[in-house]
CSV table of C-alpha atoms in Angstrom, one decimal:
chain,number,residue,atom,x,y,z
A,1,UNK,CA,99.6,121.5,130.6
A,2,UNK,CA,96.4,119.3,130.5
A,3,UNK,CA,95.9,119.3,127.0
A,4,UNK,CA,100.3,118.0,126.9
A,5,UNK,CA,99.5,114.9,129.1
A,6,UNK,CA,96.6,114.3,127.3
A,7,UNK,CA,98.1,114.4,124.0
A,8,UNK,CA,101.0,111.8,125.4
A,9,UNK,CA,98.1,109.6,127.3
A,10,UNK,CA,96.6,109.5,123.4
A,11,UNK,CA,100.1,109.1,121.8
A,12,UNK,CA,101.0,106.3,124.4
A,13,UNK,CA,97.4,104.6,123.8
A,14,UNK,CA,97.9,104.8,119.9
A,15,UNK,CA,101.3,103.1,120.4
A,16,UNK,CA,100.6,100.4,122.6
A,17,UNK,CA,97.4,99.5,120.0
A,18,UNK,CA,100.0,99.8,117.4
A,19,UNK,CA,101.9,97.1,119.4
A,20,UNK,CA,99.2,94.8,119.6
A,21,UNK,CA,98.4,94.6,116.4
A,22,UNK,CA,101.7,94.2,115.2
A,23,UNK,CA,102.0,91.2,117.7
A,24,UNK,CA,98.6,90.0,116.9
A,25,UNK,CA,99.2,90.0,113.4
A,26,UNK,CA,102.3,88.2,113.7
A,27,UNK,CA,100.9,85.3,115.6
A,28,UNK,CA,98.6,85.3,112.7
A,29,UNK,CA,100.8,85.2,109.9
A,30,UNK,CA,102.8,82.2,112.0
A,31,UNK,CA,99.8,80.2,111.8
A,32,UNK,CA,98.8,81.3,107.8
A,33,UNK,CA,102.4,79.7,107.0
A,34,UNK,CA,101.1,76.5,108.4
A,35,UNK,CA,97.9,76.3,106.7
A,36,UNK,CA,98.7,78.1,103.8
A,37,UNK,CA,97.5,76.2,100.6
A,38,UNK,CA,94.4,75.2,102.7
A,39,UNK,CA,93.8,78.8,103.6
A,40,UNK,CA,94.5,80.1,100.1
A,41,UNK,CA,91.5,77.2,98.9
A,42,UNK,CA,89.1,78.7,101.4
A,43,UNK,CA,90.0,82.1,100.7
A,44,UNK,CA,89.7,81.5,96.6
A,45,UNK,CA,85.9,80.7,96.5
A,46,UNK,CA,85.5,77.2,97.6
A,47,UNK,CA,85.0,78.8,101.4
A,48,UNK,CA,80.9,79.9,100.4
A,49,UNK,CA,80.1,76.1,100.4
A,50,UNK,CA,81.9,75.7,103.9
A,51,UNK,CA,79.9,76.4,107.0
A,52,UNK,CA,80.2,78.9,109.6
A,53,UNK,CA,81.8,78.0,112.8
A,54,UNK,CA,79.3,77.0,115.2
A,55,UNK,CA,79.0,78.9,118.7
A,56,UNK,CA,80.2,75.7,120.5
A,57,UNK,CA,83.5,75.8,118.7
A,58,UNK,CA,83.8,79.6,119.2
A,59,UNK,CA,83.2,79.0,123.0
A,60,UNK,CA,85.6,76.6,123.0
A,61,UNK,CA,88.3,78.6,121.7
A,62,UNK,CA,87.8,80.9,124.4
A,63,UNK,CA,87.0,78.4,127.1
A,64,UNK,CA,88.2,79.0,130.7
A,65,UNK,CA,87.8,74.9,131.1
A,66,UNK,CA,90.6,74.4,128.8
A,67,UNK,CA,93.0,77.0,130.3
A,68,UNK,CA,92.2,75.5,133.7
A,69,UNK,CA,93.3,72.4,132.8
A,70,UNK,CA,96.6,73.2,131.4
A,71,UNK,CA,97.7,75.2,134.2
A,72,UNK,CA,96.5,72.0,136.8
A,73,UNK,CA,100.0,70.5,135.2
A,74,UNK,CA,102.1,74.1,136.5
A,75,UNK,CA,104.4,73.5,133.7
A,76,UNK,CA,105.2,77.0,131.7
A,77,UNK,CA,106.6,75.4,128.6
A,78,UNK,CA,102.7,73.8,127.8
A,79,UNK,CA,101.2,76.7,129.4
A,80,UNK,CA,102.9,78.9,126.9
A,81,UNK,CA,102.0,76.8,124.3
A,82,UNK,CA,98.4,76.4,124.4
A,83,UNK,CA,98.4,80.3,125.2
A,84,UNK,CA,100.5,80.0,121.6
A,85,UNK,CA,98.3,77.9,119.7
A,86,UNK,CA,94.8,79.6,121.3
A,87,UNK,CA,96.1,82.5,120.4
A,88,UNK,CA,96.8,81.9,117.0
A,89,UNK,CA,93.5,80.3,116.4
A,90,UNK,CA,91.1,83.1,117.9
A,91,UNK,CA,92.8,85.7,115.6
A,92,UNK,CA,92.5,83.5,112.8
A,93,UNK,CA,88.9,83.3,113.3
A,94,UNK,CA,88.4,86.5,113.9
A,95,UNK,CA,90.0,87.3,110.6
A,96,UNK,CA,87.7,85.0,108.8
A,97,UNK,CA,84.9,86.7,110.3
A,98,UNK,CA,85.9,89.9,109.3
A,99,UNK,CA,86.6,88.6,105.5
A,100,UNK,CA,83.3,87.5,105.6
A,101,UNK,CA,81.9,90.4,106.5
A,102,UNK,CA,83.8,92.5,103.5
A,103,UNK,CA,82.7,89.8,100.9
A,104,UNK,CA,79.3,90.0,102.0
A,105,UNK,CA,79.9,93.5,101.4
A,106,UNK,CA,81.0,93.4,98.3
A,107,UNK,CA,78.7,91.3,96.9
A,108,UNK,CA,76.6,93.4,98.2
A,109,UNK,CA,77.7,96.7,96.3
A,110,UNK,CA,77.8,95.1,93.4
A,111,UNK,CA,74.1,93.7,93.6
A,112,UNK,CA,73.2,97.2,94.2
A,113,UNK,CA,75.3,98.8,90.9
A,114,UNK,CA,72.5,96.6,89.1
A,115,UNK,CA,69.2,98.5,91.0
A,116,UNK,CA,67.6,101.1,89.4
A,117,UNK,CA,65.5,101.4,92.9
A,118,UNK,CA,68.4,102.2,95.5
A,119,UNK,CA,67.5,103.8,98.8
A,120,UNK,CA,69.8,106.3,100.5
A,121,UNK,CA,68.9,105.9,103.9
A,122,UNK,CA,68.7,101.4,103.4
A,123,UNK,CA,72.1,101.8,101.9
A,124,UNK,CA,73.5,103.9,104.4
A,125,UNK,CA,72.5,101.9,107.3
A,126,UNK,CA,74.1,99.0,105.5
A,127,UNK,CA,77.1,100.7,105.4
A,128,UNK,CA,77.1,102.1,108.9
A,129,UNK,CA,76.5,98.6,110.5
A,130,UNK,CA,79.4,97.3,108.0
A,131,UNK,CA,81.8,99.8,109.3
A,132,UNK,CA,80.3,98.5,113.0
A,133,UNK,CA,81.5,95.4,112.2
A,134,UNK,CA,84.6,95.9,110.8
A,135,UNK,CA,85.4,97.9,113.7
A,136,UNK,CA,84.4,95.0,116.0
A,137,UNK,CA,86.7,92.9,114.3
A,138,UNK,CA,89.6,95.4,115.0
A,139,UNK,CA,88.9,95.4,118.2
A,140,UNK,CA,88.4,92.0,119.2
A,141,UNK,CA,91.6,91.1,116.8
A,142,UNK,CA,94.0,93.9,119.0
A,143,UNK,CA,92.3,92.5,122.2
A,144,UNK,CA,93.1,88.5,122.0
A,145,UNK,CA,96.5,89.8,120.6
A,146,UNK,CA,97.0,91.8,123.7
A,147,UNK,CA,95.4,90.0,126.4
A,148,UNK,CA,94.9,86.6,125.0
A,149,UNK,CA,91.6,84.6,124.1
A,150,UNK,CA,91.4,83.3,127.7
A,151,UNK,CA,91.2,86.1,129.7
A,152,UNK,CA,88.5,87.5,127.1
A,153,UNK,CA,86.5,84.9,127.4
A,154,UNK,CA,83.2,86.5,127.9
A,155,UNK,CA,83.6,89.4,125.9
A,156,UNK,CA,85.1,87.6,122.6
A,157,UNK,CA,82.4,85.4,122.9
A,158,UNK,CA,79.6,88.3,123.1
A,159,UNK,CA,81.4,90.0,120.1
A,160,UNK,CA,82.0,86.9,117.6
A,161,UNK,CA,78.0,86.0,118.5
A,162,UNK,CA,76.6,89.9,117.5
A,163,UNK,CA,79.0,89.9,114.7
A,164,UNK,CA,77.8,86.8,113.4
A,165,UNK,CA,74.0,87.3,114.1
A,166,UNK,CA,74.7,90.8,112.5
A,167,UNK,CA,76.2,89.3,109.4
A,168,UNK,CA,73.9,86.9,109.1
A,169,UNK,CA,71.4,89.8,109.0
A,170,UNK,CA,73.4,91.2,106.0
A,171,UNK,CA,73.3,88.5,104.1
A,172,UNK,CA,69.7,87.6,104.6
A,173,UNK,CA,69.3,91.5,103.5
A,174,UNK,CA,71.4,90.7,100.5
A,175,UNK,CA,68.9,87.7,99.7
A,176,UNK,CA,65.8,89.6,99.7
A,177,UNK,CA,67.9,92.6,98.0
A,178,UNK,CA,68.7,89.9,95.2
A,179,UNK,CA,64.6,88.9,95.2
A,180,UNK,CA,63.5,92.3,94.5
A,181,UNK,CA,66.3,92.9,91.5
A,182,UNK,CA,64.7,93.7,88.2
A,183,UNK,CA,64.1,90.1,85.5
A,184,UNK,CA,67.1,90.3,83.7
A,185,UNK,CA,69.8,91.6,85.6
A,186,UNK,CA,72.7,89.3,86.3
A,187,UNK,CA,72.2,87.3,89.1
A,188,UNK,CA,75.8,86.5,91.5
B,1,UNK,CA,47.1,49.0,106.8
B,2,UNK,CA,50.1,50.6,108.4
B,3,UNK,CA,52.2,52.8,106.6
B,4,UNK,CA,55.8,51.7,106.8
B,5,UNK,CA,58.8,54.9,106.3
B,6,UNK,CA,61.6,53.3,104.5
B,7,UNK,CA,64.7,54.9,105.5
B,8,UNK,CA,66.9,56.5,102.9
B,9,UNK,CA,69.9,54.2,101.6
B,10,UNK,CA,72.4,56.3,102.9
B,11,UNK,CA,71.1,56.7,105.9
B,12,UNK,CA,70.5,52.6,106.0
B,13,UNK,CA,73.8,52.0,105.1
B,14,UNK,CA,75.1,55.1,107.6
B,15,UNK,CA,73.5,52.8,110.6
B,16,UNK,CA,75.1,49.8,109.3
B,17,UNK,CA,78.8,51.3,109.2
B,18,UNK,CA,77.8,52.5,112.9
B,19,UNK,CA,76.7,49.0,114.0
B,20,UNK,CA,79.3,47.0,111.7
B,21,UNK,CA,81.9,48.6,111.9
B,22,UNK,CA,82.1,52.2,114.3
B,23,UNK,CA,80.8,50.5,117.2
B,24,UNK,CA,83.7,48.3,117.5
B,25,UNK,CA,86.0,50.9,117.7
B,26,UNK,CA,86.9,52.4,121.9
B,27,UNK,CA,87.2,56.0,121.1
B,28,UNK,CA,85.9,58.8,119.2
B,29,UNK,CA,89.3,59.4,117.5
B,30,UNK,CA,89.8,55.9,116.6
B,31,UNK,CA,86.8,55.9,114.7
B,32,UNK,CA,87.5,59.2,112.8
B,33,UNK,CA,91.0,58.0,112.1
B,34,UNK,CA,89.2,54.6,110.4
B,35,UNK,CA,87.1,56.7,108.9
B,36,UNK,CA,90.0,59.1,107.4
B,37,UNK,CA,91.7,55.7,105.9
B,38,UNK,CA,89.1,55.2,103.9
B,39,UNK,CA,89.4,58.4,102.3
B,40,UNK,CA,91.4,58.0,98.8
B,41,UNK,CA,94.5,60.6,99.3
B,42,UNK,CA,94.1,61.2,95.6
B,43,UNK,CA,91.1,61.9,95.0
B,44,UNK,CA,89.4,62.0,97.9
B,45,UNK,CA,86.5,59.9,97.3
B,46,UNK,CA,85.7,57.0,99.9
B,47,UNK,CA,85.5,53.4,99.5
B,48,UNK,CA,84.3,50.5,102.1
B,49,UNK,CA,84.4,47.1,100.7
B,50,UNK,CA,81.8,45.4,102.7
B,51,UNK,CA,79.3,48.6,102.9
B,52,UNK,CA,79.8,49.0,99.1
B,53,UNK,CA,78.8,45.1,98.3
B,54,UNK,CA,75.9,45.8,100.7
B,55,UNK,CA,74.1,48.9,99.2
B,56,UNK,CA,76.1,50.6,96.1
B,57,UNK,CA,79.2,52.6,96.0
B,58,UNK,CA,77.7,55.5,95.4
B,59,UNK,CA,75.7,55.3,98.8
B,60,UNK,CA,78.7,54.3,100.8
B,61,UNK,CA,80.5,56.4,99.3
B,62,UNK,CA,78.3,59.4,100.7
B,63,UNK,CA,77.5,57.3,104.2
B,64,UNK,CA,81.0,57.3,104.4
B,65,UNK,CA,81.5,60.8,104.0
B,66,UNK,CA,78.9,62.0,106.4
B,67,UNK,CA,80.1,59.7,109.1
B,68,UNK,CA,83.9,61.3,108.6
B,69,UNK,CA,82.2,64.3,108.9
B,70,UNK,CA,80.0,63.8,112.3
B,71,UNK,CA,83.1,61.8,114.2
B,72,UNK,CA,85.6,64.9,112.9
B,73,UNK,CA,83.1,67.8,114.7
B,74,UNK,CA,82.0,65.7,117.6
B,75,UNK,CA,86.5,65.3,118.2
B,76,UNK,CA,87.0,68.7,117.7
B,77,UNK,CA,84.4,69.8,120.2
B,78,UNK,CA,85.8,67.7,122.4
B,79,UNK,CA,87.3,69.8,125.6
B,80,UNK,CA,91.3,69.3,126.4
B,81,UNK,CA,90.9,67.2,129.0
B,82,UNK,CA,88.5,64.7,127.2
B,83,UNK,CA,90.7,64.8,124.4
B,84,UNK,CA,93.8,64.0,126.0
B,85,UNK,CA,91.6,61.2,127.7
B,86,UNK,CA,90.5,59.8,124.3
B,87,UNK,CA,93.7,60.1,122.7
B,88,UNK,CA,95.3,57.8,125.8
B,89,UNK,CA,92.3,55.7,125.2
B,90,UNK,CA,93.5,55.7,121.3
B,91,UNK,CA,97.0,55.1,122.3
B,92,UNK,CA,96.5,52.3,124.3
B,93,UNK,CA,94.4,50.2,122.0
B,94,UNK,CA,97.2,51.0,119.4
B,95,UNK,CA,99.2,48.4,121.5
B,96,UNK,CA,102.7,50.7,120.3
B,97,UNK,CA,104.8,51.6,122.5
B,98,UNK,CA,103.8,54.7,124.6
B,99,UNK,CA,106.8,57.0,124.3
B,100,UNK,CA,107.2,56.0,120.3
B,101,UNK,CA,103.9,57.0,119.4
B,102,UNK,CA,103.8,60.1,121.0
B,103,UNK,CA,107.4,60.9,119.5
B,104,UNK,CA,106.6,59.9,115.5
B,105,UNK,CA,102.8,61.7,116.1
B,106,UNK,CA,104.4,65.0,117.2
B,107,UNK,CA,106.6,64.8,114.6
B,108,UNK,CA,104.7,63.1,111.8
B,109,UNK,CA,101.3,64.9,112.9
B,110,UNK,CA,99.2,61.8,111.6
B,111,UNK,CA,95.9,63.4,112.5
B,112,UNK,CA,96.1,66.0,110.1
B,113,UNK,CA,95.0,63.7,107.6
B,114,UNK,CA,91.8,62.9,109.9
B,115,UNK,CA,90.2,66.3,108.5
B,116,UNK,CA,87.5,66.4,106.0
B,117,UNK,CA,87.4,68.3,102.6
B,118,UNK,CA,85.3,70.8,103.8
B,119,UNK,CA,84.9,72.0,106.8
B,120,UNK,CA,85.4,75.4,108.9
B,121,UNK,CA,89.2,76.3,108.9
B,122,UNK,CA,89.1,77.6,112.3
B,123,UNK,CA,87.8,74.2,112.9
B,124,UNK,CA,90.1,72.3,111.2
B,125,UNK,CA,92.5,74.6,113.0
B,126,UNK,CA,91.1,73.9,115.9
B,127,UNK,CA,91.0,70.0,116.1
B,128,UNK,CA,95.1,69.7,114.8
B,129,UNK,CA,95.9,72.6,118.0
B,130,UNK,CA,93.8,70.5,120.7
B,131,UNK,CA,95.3,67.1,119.2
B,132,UNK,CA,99.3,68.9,119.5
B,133,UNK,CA,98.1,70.2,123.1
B,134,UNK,CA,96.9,66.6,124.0
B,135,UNK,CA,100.3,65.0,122.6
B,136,UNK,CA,102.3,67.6,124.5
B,137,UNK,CA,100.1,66.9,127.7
B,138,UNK,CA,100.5,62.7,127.1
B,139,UNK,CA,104.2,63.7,126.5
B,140,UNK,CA,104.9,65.6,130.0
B,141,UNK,CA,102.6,63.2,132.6
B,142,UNK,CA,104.8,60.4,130.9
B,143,UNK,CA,108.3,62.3,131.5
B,144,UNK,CA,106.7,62.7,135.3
B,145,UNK,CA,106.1,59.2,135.7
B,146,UNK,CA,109.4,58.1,134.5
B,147,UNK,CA,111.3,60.9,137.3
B,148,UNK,CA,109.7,59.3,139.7
């Protein structure tokens, strides 16, 4: 009888995540349409040259400041807006993060086609602190769409700082990867 | 003998556009709009008449460029409630009427033009949501002044 509840506690947990996402990722694609062409730039290459969004801008998406502010005015129609547009925003970063991570990734993979002098265990750890990240990114991406950026505020701000220090630590693995490669293999 | 450090012509003529020109200017969104307009929509290169005559246009091109830049992040980190503070600031010196502007910039959304080439989508993002926010919060403190 245990195991039955169980099974539905799982089922019901699975489905609500389900939901979120499916909401989340609907906020998100309302925002995409707005940005679109500017996204679609970013997206196509130009966005190496652009910089990563500083903590202060992170912690201001998530501020409780800000929030505080707009429900002083106890009007629902802006307090549903800036939960709208806050919203929107945090899962947008979050998705950039996360496509940042997976071109890091990438380029990464196909640095590593050119070694003669691959290590197992290096590669593997690569991959299993990837696969942290990703999931991160899932994570935080269902949260903000579920609870909203506000009421996250701490944690979303713990998990976009690790992610980024972490992926910063990929890429400055990737560099000294890239230093080591054999003269004559194609550089990125 | 003393040794003198010549600053860099950019950066020389980066102070002068803050000292000429930026300083005159009340708010931090007023300057970044000024510095938006003189962003060519076409190709996106800058141009200052006076600054250009001064060093080269070249160098005020890029002094340009970097200011639109600095006065873009320092708005967007702005919090709401100094945003909607500089934006009433903005409004005011406009000398427009209250209600119009606030109509034609929900509906226009002027500031998008404000952003730079390159910067941080989430940023970019970012600055247009607070601005909408601080229009919509401009919009409903007006509306309670008028019911009462």
């Amino acid at each position: 009888m245990i195991g039955v509840w169980s099974a539905l506690a799982g089922a019901l947990v699975l489905l609500l995540v389900l939901l979120a996402w499916v909401r989340a990722e609907a906020s998100s694609k309302d925002s995409r349409s707005d940005w679109g062409a500017a996204d679609q730039e970013q997206s196509e290459g130009e966005g190496e040259s652009v910089e990563a969004c500083s903590p202060e801008i992170v912690s201001q998406l998530f501020s409780a400041a800000d929030s505080k502010f707009i429900s002083g005015f106890e009007s629902p129609g802006l307090e549903n807006l800036f939960r709208r547009e806050r919203t929107a925003i945090a899962l947008h970063s979050v998705q950039e993060t996360s496509a940042f991570i997976s071109k890091v990734m990438r380029r990464h993979l196909e640095a590593s086609r050119l070694r003669a002098d691959l290590e197992i265990a290096t590669e593997a750890r690569i991959f299993l602190q990837y696969a942290r990240l990703k999931l991160y990114c899932g994570i935080l991406f269902v949260l903000i769409g579920l609870l909203g950026p506000h009421r996250l505020a701490g944690t979303a701000l713990y998990a976009e700082r690790f992610i980024q220090r972490v992926g910063e630590g990929l890429v400055e693995f990737q560099s000294a990867a890239q230093l080591r490669e054999p003269e004559g293999s194609e550089s990125l | 003998m003393s040794a003198m450090v010549k600053p860099l012509p950019v950066q020389e003529a980066y102070e002068d556009l803050l000292q000429r020109s930026l300083s005159r200017i009340p708010c931090d969104l007023g300057r970044l709009l000024y510095l938006a307009s003189t962003r060519d929509y076409n190709t996106g290169n800058y141009h200052h008449d006076g600054l250009a005559d001064r060093f080269s246009v070249k160098v005020a091109r890029s002094a340009l460029e970097i200011a639109h830049r600095q006065a873009f992040y320092k708005v967007a980190a702005l919090s709401l409630e100094e945003l909607v503070r500089d934006l009433a600031a903005y409004l005011e010196s406009s000398r427009e009427n209250p209600e119009e502007f606030l109509r034609t910039w929900q509906r226009l959304e002027p500031y998008r033009i404000a952003i730079p080439m390159e910067v941080n989508p989430t940023v970019a993002r970012l600055f247009a949501s607070n601005v909408r926010l601080a229009l919509a919060v401009l919009r409903l403190r007006q509306s309670t002044h008028a019911d009462r």
